[in-house]
PDB file of C-alpha atoms and ligand atoms in Angstrom:
ATOM      1  CA  MET A1364      11.280  16.131  -5.618  1.00 96.00           C
ATOM      2  CA  ARG A1365       7.710  14.661  -5.083  1.00 98.00           C
ATOM      3  CA  TYR A1366       6.581  11.779  -4.158  1.00 98.00           C
ATOM      4  CA  ALA A1367       3.110  10.046  -3.694  1.00 98.00           C
ATOM      5  CA  ILE A1368       3.476   6.551  -1.428  1.00 98.00           C
ATOM      6  CA  VAL A1369       0.595   4.171  -2.876  1.00 98.00           C
ATOM      7  CA  SER A1370       0.061   0.938  -1.344  1.00 98.00           C
ATOM      8  CA  ASP A1371      -2.316  -2.098  -1.898  1.00 98.00           C
ATOM      9  CA  ILE A1372      -4.033  -1.183  -4.438  1.00 98.00           C
ATOM     10  CA  HIS A1373      -5.066  -4.426  -4.829  1.00 98.00           C
ATOM     11  CA  ALA A1374      -7.036  -4.233  -8.093  1.00 98.00           C
ATOM     12  CA  ASN A1375      -9.742  -1.511  -7.960  1.00 98.00           C
ATOM     13  CA  LEU A1376      -8.916   0.513 -10.457  1.00 98.00           C
ATOM     14  CA  GLU A1377     -11.897   3.503  -9.125  1.00 98.00           C
ATOM     15  CA  ALA A1378      -9.718   3.960  -5.846  1.00 98.00           C
ATOM     16  CA  PHE A1379      -6.896   4.250  -7.900  1.00 98.00           C
ATOM     17  CA  THR A1380      -8.066   6.549 -10.505  1.00 98.00           C
ATOM     18  CA  ALA A1381      -9.582   8.810  -7.869  1.00 98.00           C
ATOM     19  CA  VAL A1382      -6.129   8.827  -5.491  1.00 98.00           C
ATOM     20  CA  LEU A1383      -4.142   9.883  -9.291  1.00 98.00           C
ATOM     21  CA  GLU A1384      -6.461  12.931  -9.771  1.00 98.00           C
ATOM     22  CA  ASP A1385      -6.159  13.584  -6.394  1.00 98.00           C
ATOM     23  CA  ILE A1386      -2.404  13.478  -6.890  1.00 98.00           C
ATOM     24  CA  GLU A1387      -2.793  16.569  -9.989  1.00 98.00           C
ATOM     25  CA  LYS A1388      -5.224  18.236  -7.522  1.00 97.00           C
ATOM     26  CA  TRP A1389      -2.711  18.676  -5.161  1.00 95.00           C
ATOM     27  CA  GLY A1390      -0.075  19.898  -7.684  1.00 96.00           C
ATOM     28  CA  GLY A1391       1.376  16.433  -9.713  1.00 98.00           C
ATOM     29  CA  VAL A1392       4.125  14.683  -8.468  1.00 98.00           C
ATOM     30  CA  GLU A1393       6.825  12.971 -10.715  1.00 98.00           C
ATOM     31  CA  LYS A1394       7.190   9.357  -9.060  1.00 98.00           C
ATOM     32  CA  VAL A1395       5.639   7.357  -7.210  1.00 98.00           C
ATOM     33  CA  PHE A1396       6.238   4.999  -4.547  1.00 98.00           C
ATOM     34  CA  CYS A1397       4.101   1.272  -4.623  1.00 98.00           C
ATOM     35  CA  LEU A1398       4.804  -0.651  -1.626  1.00 98.00           C
ATOM     36  CA  GLY A1399       2.910  -3.699  -3.220  1.00 98.00           C
ATOM     37  CA  ASP A1400      -0.501  -5.610  -3.142  1.00 98.00           C
ATOM     38  CA  ILE A1401      -1.877  -4.087  -6.624  1.00 98.00           C
ATOM     39  CA  VAL A1402      -3.831  -7.239  -7.268  1.00 98.00           C
ATOM     40  CA  ASP A1403      -6.160  -9.195  -5.134  1.00 97.00           C
ATOM     41  CA  TYR A1404      -8.990  -8.684  -4.483  1.00 97.00           C
ATOM     42  CA  GLY A1405     -10.754  -5.753  -6.328  1.00 98.00           C
ATOM     43  CA  PRO A1406     -11.908  -6.802  -9.905  1.00 98.00           C
ATOM     44  CA  ASN A1407      -9.510  -5.120 -12.127  1.00 98.00           C
ATOM     45  CA  PRO A1408      -5.892  -6.251 -11.784  1.00 98.00           C
ATOM     46  CA  HIS A1409      -4.631  -6.232 -15.457  1.00 98.00           C
ATOM     47  CA  GLU A1410      -6.244  -2.822 -15.169  1.00 98.00           C
ATOM     48  CA  CYS A1411      -4.435  -1.584 -12.342  1.00 98.00           C
ATOM     49  CA  ILE A1412      -1.355  -2.733 -12.843  1.00 98.00           C
ATOM     50  CA  GLU A1413      -1.383  -0.889 -16.662  1.00 98.00           C
ATOM     51  CA  LEU A1414      -2.027   2.037 -14.830  1.00 98.00           C
ATOM     52  CA  LEU A1415       0.812   1.925 -12.772  1.00 98.00           C
ATOM     53  CA  ARG A1416       2.517   1.254 -15.386  1.00 98.00           C
ATOM     54  CA  LEU A1417       1.796   4.253 -16.917  1.00 98.00           C
ATOM     55  CA  ARG A1418       4.009   5.998 -14.188  1.00 98.00           C
ATOM     56  CA  ASP A1419       7.493   7.165 -13.403  1.00 98.00           C
ATOM     57  CA  HIS A1420       7.229   4.894 -10.648  1.00 98.00           C
ATOM     58  CA  ILE A1421       9.076   2.107  -7.731  1.00 98.00           C
ATOM     59  CA  ALA A1422       7.261  -1.001  -7.063  1.00 98.00           C
ATOM     60  CA  VAL A1423       8.231  -4.040  -4.412  1.00 98.00           C
ATOM     61  CA  SER A1424       5.908  -7.210  -4.267  1.00 98.00           C
ATOM     62  CA  GLY A1425       3.841  -7.504  -1.751  1.00 98.00           C
ATOM     63  CA  ASN A1426       2.009 -10.953  -0.137  1.00 97.00           C
ATOM     64  CA  HIS A1427      -1.145 -10.679  -2.565  1.00 97.00           C
ATOM     65  CA  ASP A1428       1.390 -10.279  -5.753  1.00 98.00           C
ATOM     66  CA  LEU A1429       3.340 -13.026  -5.215  1.00 97.00           C
ATOM     67  CA  ALA A1430       0.200 -15.114  -4.388  1.00 96.00           C
ATOM     68  CA  ALA A1431      -1.073 -14.690  -7.521  1.00 97.00           C
ATOM     69  CA  ILE A1432       2.107 -15.547  -9.619  1.00 97.00           C
ATOM     70  CA  GLY A1433       1.892 -18.809  -8.443  1.00 94.00           C
ATOM     71  CA  LYS A1434       5.587 -17.429  -6.247  1.00 94.00           C
ATOM     72  CA  ILE A1435       4.363 -18.161  -2.391  1.00 91.00           C
ATOM     73  CA  ASP A1436       1.244 -20.370  -1.129  1.00 88.00           C
ATOM     74  CA  THR A1437      -2.503 -19.379  -0.364  1.00 86.00           C
ATOM     75  CA  ILE A1438      -2.640 -21.776   2.802  1.00 84.00           C
ATOM     76  CA  ASP A1439      -2.790 -18.404   4.879  1.00 83.00           C
ATOM     77  CA  PHE A1440      -4.930 -16.996   3.615  1.00 89.00           C
ATOM     78  CA  TYR A1441      -8.562 -16.898   5.059  1.00 89.00           C
ATOM     79  CA  PRO A1442     -11.014 -18.606   2.226  1.00 92.00           C
ATOM     80  CA  ASP A1443     -12.798 -15.414   0.589  1.00 93.00           C
ATOM     81  CA  ALA A1444      -9.200 -14.848  -0.063  1.00 92.00           C
ATOM     82  CA  VAL A1445      -7.923 -17.680  -1.645  1.00 93.00           C
ATOM     83  CA  VAL A1446     -11.199 -17.725  -3.460  1.00 94.00           C
ATOM     84  CA  ALA A1447     -10.509 -14.165  -4.732  1.00 95.00           C
ATOM     85  CA  ASN A1448      -6.553 -15.044  -5.604  1.00 95.00           C
ATOM     86  CA  LEU A1449      -7.792 -17.487  -7.466  1.00 95.00           C
ATOM     87  CA  TRP A1450      -9.483 -15.254  -9.668  1.00 97.00           C
ATOM     88  CA  THR A1451      -7.162 -12.407  -9.590  1.00 97.00           C
ATOM     89  CA  SER A1452      -4.796 -15.392 -10.988  1.00 96.00           C
ATOM     90  CA  ARG A1453      -6.651 -16.008 -13.766  1.00 97.00           C
ATOM     91  CA  GLN A1454      -6.818 -12.349 -14.927  1.00 97.00           C
ATOM     92  CA  LEU A1455      -3.347 -11.657 -15.593  1.00 98.00           C
ATOM     93  CA  THR A1456      -1.306 -11.391 -18.889  1.00 98.00           C
ATOM     94  CA  PRO A1457       1.988 -12.564 -19.593  1.00 98.00           C
ATOM     95  CA  THR A1458       3.640  -9.279 -18.818  1.00 98.00           C
ATOM     96  CA  ASP A1459       1.029  -8.487 -16.146  1.00 98.00           C
ATOM     97  CA  ILE A1460       3.020 -11.194 -14.576  1.00 98.00           C
ATOM     98  CA  GLY A1461       6.358 -10.586 -15.743  1.00 98.00           C
ATOM     99  CA  TYR A1462       5.821  -7.566 -14.595  1.00 98.00           C
ATOM    100  CA  LEU A1463       4.837  -8.921 -11.063  1.00 98.00           C
ATOM    101  CA  ARG A1464       7.551 -11.521 -11.001  1.00 98.00           C
ATOM    102  CA  GLY A1465      10.480  -8.783 -11.306  1.00 98.00           C
ATOM    103  CA  LEU A1466       9.046  -6.530  -8.589  1.00 98.00           C
ATOM    104  CA  PRO A1467      11.642  -6.963  -5.477  1.00 98.00           C
ATOM    105  CA  PRO A1468      10.832  -7.694  -2.291  1.00 98.00           C
ATOM    106  CA  VAL A1469      13.129  -3.959  -0.832  1.00 98.00           C
ATOM    107  CA  ILE A1470      14.610  -0.982  -2.584  1.00 98.00           C
ATOM    108  CA  GLU A1471      16.858   0.626  -0.672  1.00 98.00           C
ATOM    109  CA  LEU A1472      16.828   4.099  -1.315  1.00 97.00           C
ATOM    110  CA  ASP A1473      18.949   7.063   0.750  1.00 94.00           C
ATOM    111  CA  ASN A1474      16.226   8.132   2.961  1.00 94.00           C
ATOM    112  CA  PHE A1475      13.321   5.382   2.690  1.00 97.00           C
ATOM    113  CA  THR A1476      13.303   2.055   2.786  1.00 98.00           C
ATOM    114  CA  LEU A1477      10.541   0.530   1.088  1.00 98.00           C
ATOM    115  CA  VAL A1478       8.455  -2.819   1.995  1.00 98.00           C
ATOM    116  CA  HIS A1479       5.645  -4.005   1.716  1.00 98.00           C
ATOM    117  CA  ALA A1480       4.893  -5.771   4.937  1.00 98.00           C
ATOM    118  CA  SER A1481       7.649  -5.516   7.896  1.00 98.00           C
ATOM    119  CA  PRO A1482      11.967  -5.098   6.850  1.00 98.00           C
ATOM    120  CA  ARG A1483      11.542  -8.362   9.303  1.00 98.00           C
ATOM    121  CA  ASN A1484       9.640  -9.946   7.353  1.00 97.00           C
ATOM    122  CA  PRO A1485       9.015  -8.408   3.259  1.00 97.00           C
ATOM    123  CA  ALA A1486       5.376 -10.116   2.361  1.00 94.00           C
ATOM    124  CA  TRP A1487       3.896 -11.154   5.607  1.00 94.00           C
ATOM    125  CA  GLU A1488       4.793  -9.755   8.861  1.00 97.00           C
ATOM    126  CA  TYR A1489       2.306  -6.709  10.385  1.00 97.00           C
ATOM    127  CA  VAL A1490       3.461  -3.972  12.529  1.00 98.00           C
ATOM    128  CA  THR A1491       0.130  -3.566  14.366  1.00 97.00           C
ATOM    129  CA  SER A1492       2.208  -2.446  17.601  1.00 97.00           C
ATOM    130  CA  PRO A1493       5.317   0.290  18.657  1.00 97.00           C
ATOM    131  CA  GLU A1494       6.957  -3.695  19.593  1.00 97.00           C
ATOM    132  CA  VAL A1495       6.686  -5.089  16.178  1.00 98.00           C
ATOM    133  CA  ALA A1496       7.970  -1.669  15.031  1.00 98.00           C
ATOM    134  CA  GLY A1497      10.700  -1.854  17.556  1.00 97.00           C
ATOM    135  CA  GLU A1498      11.731  -5.017  16.891  1.00 97.00           C
ATOM    136  CA  ASN A1499      12.468  -3.784  12.892  1.00 97.00           C
ATOM    137  CA  LEU A1500      14.247  -0.938  13.454  1.00 97.00           C
ATOM    138  CA  PRO A1501      17.816  -3.478  13.221  1.00 96.00           C
ATOM    139  CA  TYR A1502      16.279  -4.482   9.794  1.00 97.00           C
ATOM    140  CA  PHE A1503      16.353  -1.045   7.894  1.00 97.00           C
ATOM    141  CA  LYS A1504      19.341   1.540   7.245  1.00 96.00           C
ATOM    142  CA  SER A1505      17.716   4.930   6.179  1.00 97.00           C
ATOM    143  CA  PRO A1506      15.957   7.591   8.373  1.00 96.00           C
ATOM    144  CA  SER A1507      12.008   6.323   7.549  1.00 98.00           C
ATOM    145  CA  CYS A1508      11.134   2.763   6.364  1.00 98.00           C
ATOM    146  CA  LEU A1509       7.479   2.791   4.572  1.00 98.00           C
ATOM    147  CA  VAL A1510       5.741   0.169   4.726  1.00 98.00           C
ATOM    148  CA  GLY A1511       1.503  -1.332   3.856  1.00 98.00           C
ATOM    149  CA  HIS A1512      -0.374  -4.430   4.157  1.00 98.00           C
ATOM    150  CA  THR A1513      -2.216  -3.407   7.297  1.00 98.00           C
ATOM    151  CA  HIS A1514      -4.269  -0.585   4.918  1.00 98.00           C
ATOM    152  CA  LYS A1515      -4.235   1.679   7.992  1.00 98.00           C
ATOM    153  CA  PRO A1516      -2.636   5.047   7.920  1.00 98.00           C
ATOM    154  CA  VAL A1517      -0.033   5.163  11.237  1.00 98.00           C
ATOM    155  CA  ILE A1518       3.357   6.627  12.119  1.00 98.00           C
ATOM    156  CA  PHE A1519       5.572   5.052  13.967  1.00 98.00           C
ATOM    157  CA  ARG A1520       8.719   7.233  15.745  1.00 97.00           C
ATOM    158  CA  TYR A1521      11.683   5.461  17.722  1.00 97.00           C
ATOM    159  CA  GLN A1522      12.981   7.327  20.461  1.00 94.00           C
ATOM    160  CA  GLU A1523      16.314   7.312  21.175  1.00 89.00           C
ATOM    161  CA  ASN A1524      16.112   5.581  24.938  1.00 88.00           C
ATOM    162  CA  GLY A1525      15.401   3.138  22.565  1.00 86.00           C
ATOM    163  CA  GLY A1526      11.015   2.993  22.230  1.00 91.00           C
ATOM    164  CA  CYS A1527       9.129   3.295  20.272  1.00 96.00           C
ATOM    165  CA  SER A1528       5.354   5.672  19.810  1.00 96.00           C
ATOM    166  CA  LEU A1529       2.570   5.274  17.408  1.00 97.00           C
ATOM    167  CA  ASP A1530       0.523   7.953  16.491  1.00 95.00           C
ATOM    168  CA  GLN A1531      -2.692   8.138  14.083  1.00 95.00           C
ATOM    169  CA  PHE A1532      -1.523   9.090  10.431  1.00 97.00           C
ATOM    170  CA  THR A1533      -4.069  11.556   9.975  1.00 97.00           C
ATOM    171  CA  GLU A1534      -4.857  14.256   7.082  1.00 96.00           C
ATOM    172  CA  ASP A1535      -4.717  17.348   9.280  1.00 92.00           C
ATOM    173  CA  ILE A1536      -0.337  16.519  10.190  1.00 91.00           C
ATOM    174  CA  GLU A1537       2.699  17.845   8.413  1.00 83.00           C
ATOM    175  CA  LEU A1538       4.664  15.450   8.837  1.00 96.00           C
ATOM    176  CA  VAL A1539       8.635  17.025   8.699  1.00 95.00           C
ATOM    177  CA  LEU A1540      11.232  14.450   8.344  1.00 95.00           C
ATOM    178  CA  GLY A1541      13.824  15.337  10.944  1.00 89.00           C
ATOM    179  CA  GLN A1542      16.336  13.432  13.147  1.00 85.00           C
ATOM    180  CA  ASP A1543      13.804  10.731  14.157  1.00 91.00           C
ATOM    181  CA  ARG A1544      13.250   7.788  12.220  1.00 96.00           C
ATOM    182  CA  LEU A1545      10.429   7.240  11.033  1.00 98.00           C
ATOM    183  CA  MET A1546       7.923   4.013  10.439  1.00 98.00           C
ATOM    184  CA  LEU A1547       5.527   5.104   7.647  1.00 98.00           C
ATOM    185  CA  ASN A1548       2.424   3.581   6.410  1.00 98.00           C
ATOM    186  CA  PRO A1549       0.342   5.643   4.131  1.00 98.00           C
ATOM    187  CA  GLY A1550      -2.826   2.934   4.674  1.00 98.00           C
ATOM    188  CA  GLY A1551      -4.529   1.747   1.730  1.00 98.00           C
ATOM    189  CA  VAL A1552      -5.632   3.222  -1.643  1.00 98.00           C
ATOM    190  CA  GLY A1553      -7.591  -0.073  -2.705  1.00 98.00           C
ATOM    191  CA  GLN A1554      -9.197  -1.230   0.937  1.00 97.00           C
ATOM    192  CA  PRO A1555      -8.600   0.702   3.735  1.00 97.00           C
ATOM    193  CA  ARG A1556      -9.437  -0.568   6.992  1.00 97.00           C
ATOM    194  CA  ASP A1557      -8.774   1.739   9.257  1.00 97.00           C
ATOM    195  CA  GLY A1558     -12.757   2.937   9.463  1.00 97.00           C
ATOM    196  CA  ASP A1559     -12.784   5.790   6.610  1.00 98.00           C
ATOM    197  CA  PRO A1560     -13.910   3.656   3.365  1.00 98.00           C
ATOM    198  CA  ARG A1561     -11.963   6.807   1.126  1.00 98.00           C
ATOM    199  CA  ALA A1562      -8.558   5.902  -0.182  1.00 98.00           C
ATOM    200  CA  SER A1563      -5.658   6.608   1.634  1.00 98.00           C
ATOM    201  CA  TYR A1564      -2.143   7.470   0.015  1.00 98.00           C
ATOM    202  CA  ALA A1565       0.780  10.053   0.834  1.00 98.00           C
ATOM    203  CA  ILE A1566       2.678  13.251  -0.618  1.00 98.00           C
ATOM    204  CA  TYR A1567       5.788  13.732   0.508  1.00 98.00           C
ATOM    205  CA  ASP A1568       7.693  16.537  -0.893  1.00 97.00           C
ATOM    206  CA  SER A1569      12.354  16.935  -0.758  1.00 96.00           C
ATOM    207  CA  GLU A1570      12.239  20.087  -0.482  1.00 96.00           C
ATOM    208  CA  SER A1571      10.619  20.852   2.433  1.00 96.00           C
ATOM    209  CA  MET A1572      11.153  17.150   3.378  1.00 96.00           C
ATOM    210  CA  ALA A1573       7.268  17.054   4.613  1.00 97.00           C
ATOM    211  CA  VAL A1574       4.774  14.247   4.635  1.00 97.00           C
ATOM    212  CA  ARG A1575       1.324  14.435   4.063  1.00 97.00           C
ATOM    213  CA  LEU A1576      -1.399  12.055   3.970  1.00 98.00           C
ATOM    214  CA  CYS A1577      -4.020  12.183   1.449  1.00 98.00           C
ATOM    215  CA  ARG A1578      -7.734  10.659   1.290  1.00 98.00           C
ATOM    216  CA  VAL A1579     -10.155  11.185  -1.610  1.00 98.00           C
ATOM    217  CA  ALA A1580     -13.474   9.389  -2.094  1.00 98.00           C
ATOM    218  CA  TYR A1581     -14.230   7.703  -4.747  1.00 98.00           C
ATOM    219  CA  ASP A1582     -17.367   5.591  -6.456  1.00 98.00           C
ATOM    220  CA  ILE A1583     -17.420   2.504  -4.401  1.00 98.00           C
ATOM    221  CA  ALA A1584     -20.797   0.883  -5.618  1.00 98.00           C
ATOM    222  CA  THR A1585     -18.978   0.752  -8.873  1.00 98.00           C
ATOM    223  CA  THR A1586     -16.180  -0.983  -7.634  1.00 98.00           C
ATOM    224  CA  GLN A1587     -18.219  -3.493  -6.030  1.00 98.00           C
ATOM    225  CA  ALA A1588     -21.291  -3.333  -8.723  1.00 98.00           C
ATOM    226  CA  LYS A1589     -18.190  -5.442 -11.097  1.00 98.00           C
ATOM    227  CA  MET A1590     -16.855  -7.097  -7.886  1.00 98.00           C
ATOM    228  CA  LEU A1591     -20.423  -8.925  -7.866  1.00 98.00           C
ATOM    229  CA  LYS A1592     -20.004  -9.904 -11.737  1.00 97.00           C
ATOM    230  CA  CYS A1593     -16.993 -11.137 -11.664  1.00 97.00           C
ATOM    231  CA  GLY A1594     -18.914 -13.251  -8.680  1.00 97.00           C
ATOM    232  CA  LEU A1595     -15.617 -12.420  -6.093  1.00 97.00           C
ATOM    233  CA  PRO A1596     -16.740 -12.910  -2.234  1.00 96.00           C
ATOM    234  CA  THR A1597     -19.559 -11.377  -0.899  1.00 97.00           C
ATOM    235  CA  GLY A1598     -17.089 -10.467   2.345  1.00 96.00           C
ATOM    236  CA  LEU A1599     -15.172  -8.782   0.439  1.00 97.00           C
ATOM    237  CA  ILE A1600     -17.634  -6.505  -1.931  1.00 97.00           C
ATOM    238  CA  SER A1601     -18.934  -4.969   1.639  1.00 97.00           C
ATOM    239  CA  ARG A1602     -16.771  -4.445   3.479  1.00 97.00           C
ATOM    240  CA  LEU A1603     -15.096  -1.294   1.001  1.00 98.00           C
ATOM    241  CA  SER A1604     -18.941   0.051   2.339  1.00 97.00           C
ATOM    242  CA  HIS A1605     -16.922   0.041   5.832  1.00 95.00           C
ATOM    243  CA  GLY A1606     -13.940   0.439   5.552  1.00 96.00           C
ATOM    244  CA  ARG A1607     -13.373  -2.416   7.209  1.00 92.00           C
TER     245      ARG A1607
HETATM  246 ZN1  LIG B3126      -2.777  -5.919   1.186  1.00 73.52          ZN
END
């Protein structure tokens, strides 16, 4: 079976649509794994939830999903994020709120554990270094863990000596899952932050056990024009051009 691994859609309908179209170019998938932050920052929270719900999928909650429905406080958000979150919370329908409220923080499968941020702290912790990834190893049982939250594609590989290494996750790597335990981040769909503004996601084929990172260009200008019209903060609008 083939799966798409998407994270941090962030209400960016153009990016999410481009990803779904790109998935079809690669031969399609049976199921979507979504690692949270479906909403917030971008101009189409309701539409992105609806589009995801049209697909056979499983999803965990992200910190921005939880903040948008008042389940966590925005006290630790930076000012632009507070403004965007307030705007987002006003766009959600009762059905959207019910859907987001029902998302679990962690999903454990045979091969993968799905969380938004980290298995130790599913809503908040940024796994940006091998040290932090290493500290999280005791918190998941499956061979691999899928995380989002940083919006940067990366592969953490746990070594037998207790160490952990970091590899950039790029399109030219075909990662075949084997003996090693891994923590994988597919990057962000709707607000990439690794310096490449193209939407980022991954496809997993359970037969070949291979995970491949995919990048796809989307109509950034249209998303930015919508954000401007909605009165979303300019810093959030301009960063889409740079992927930072
Ligand atoms: Zn995010």
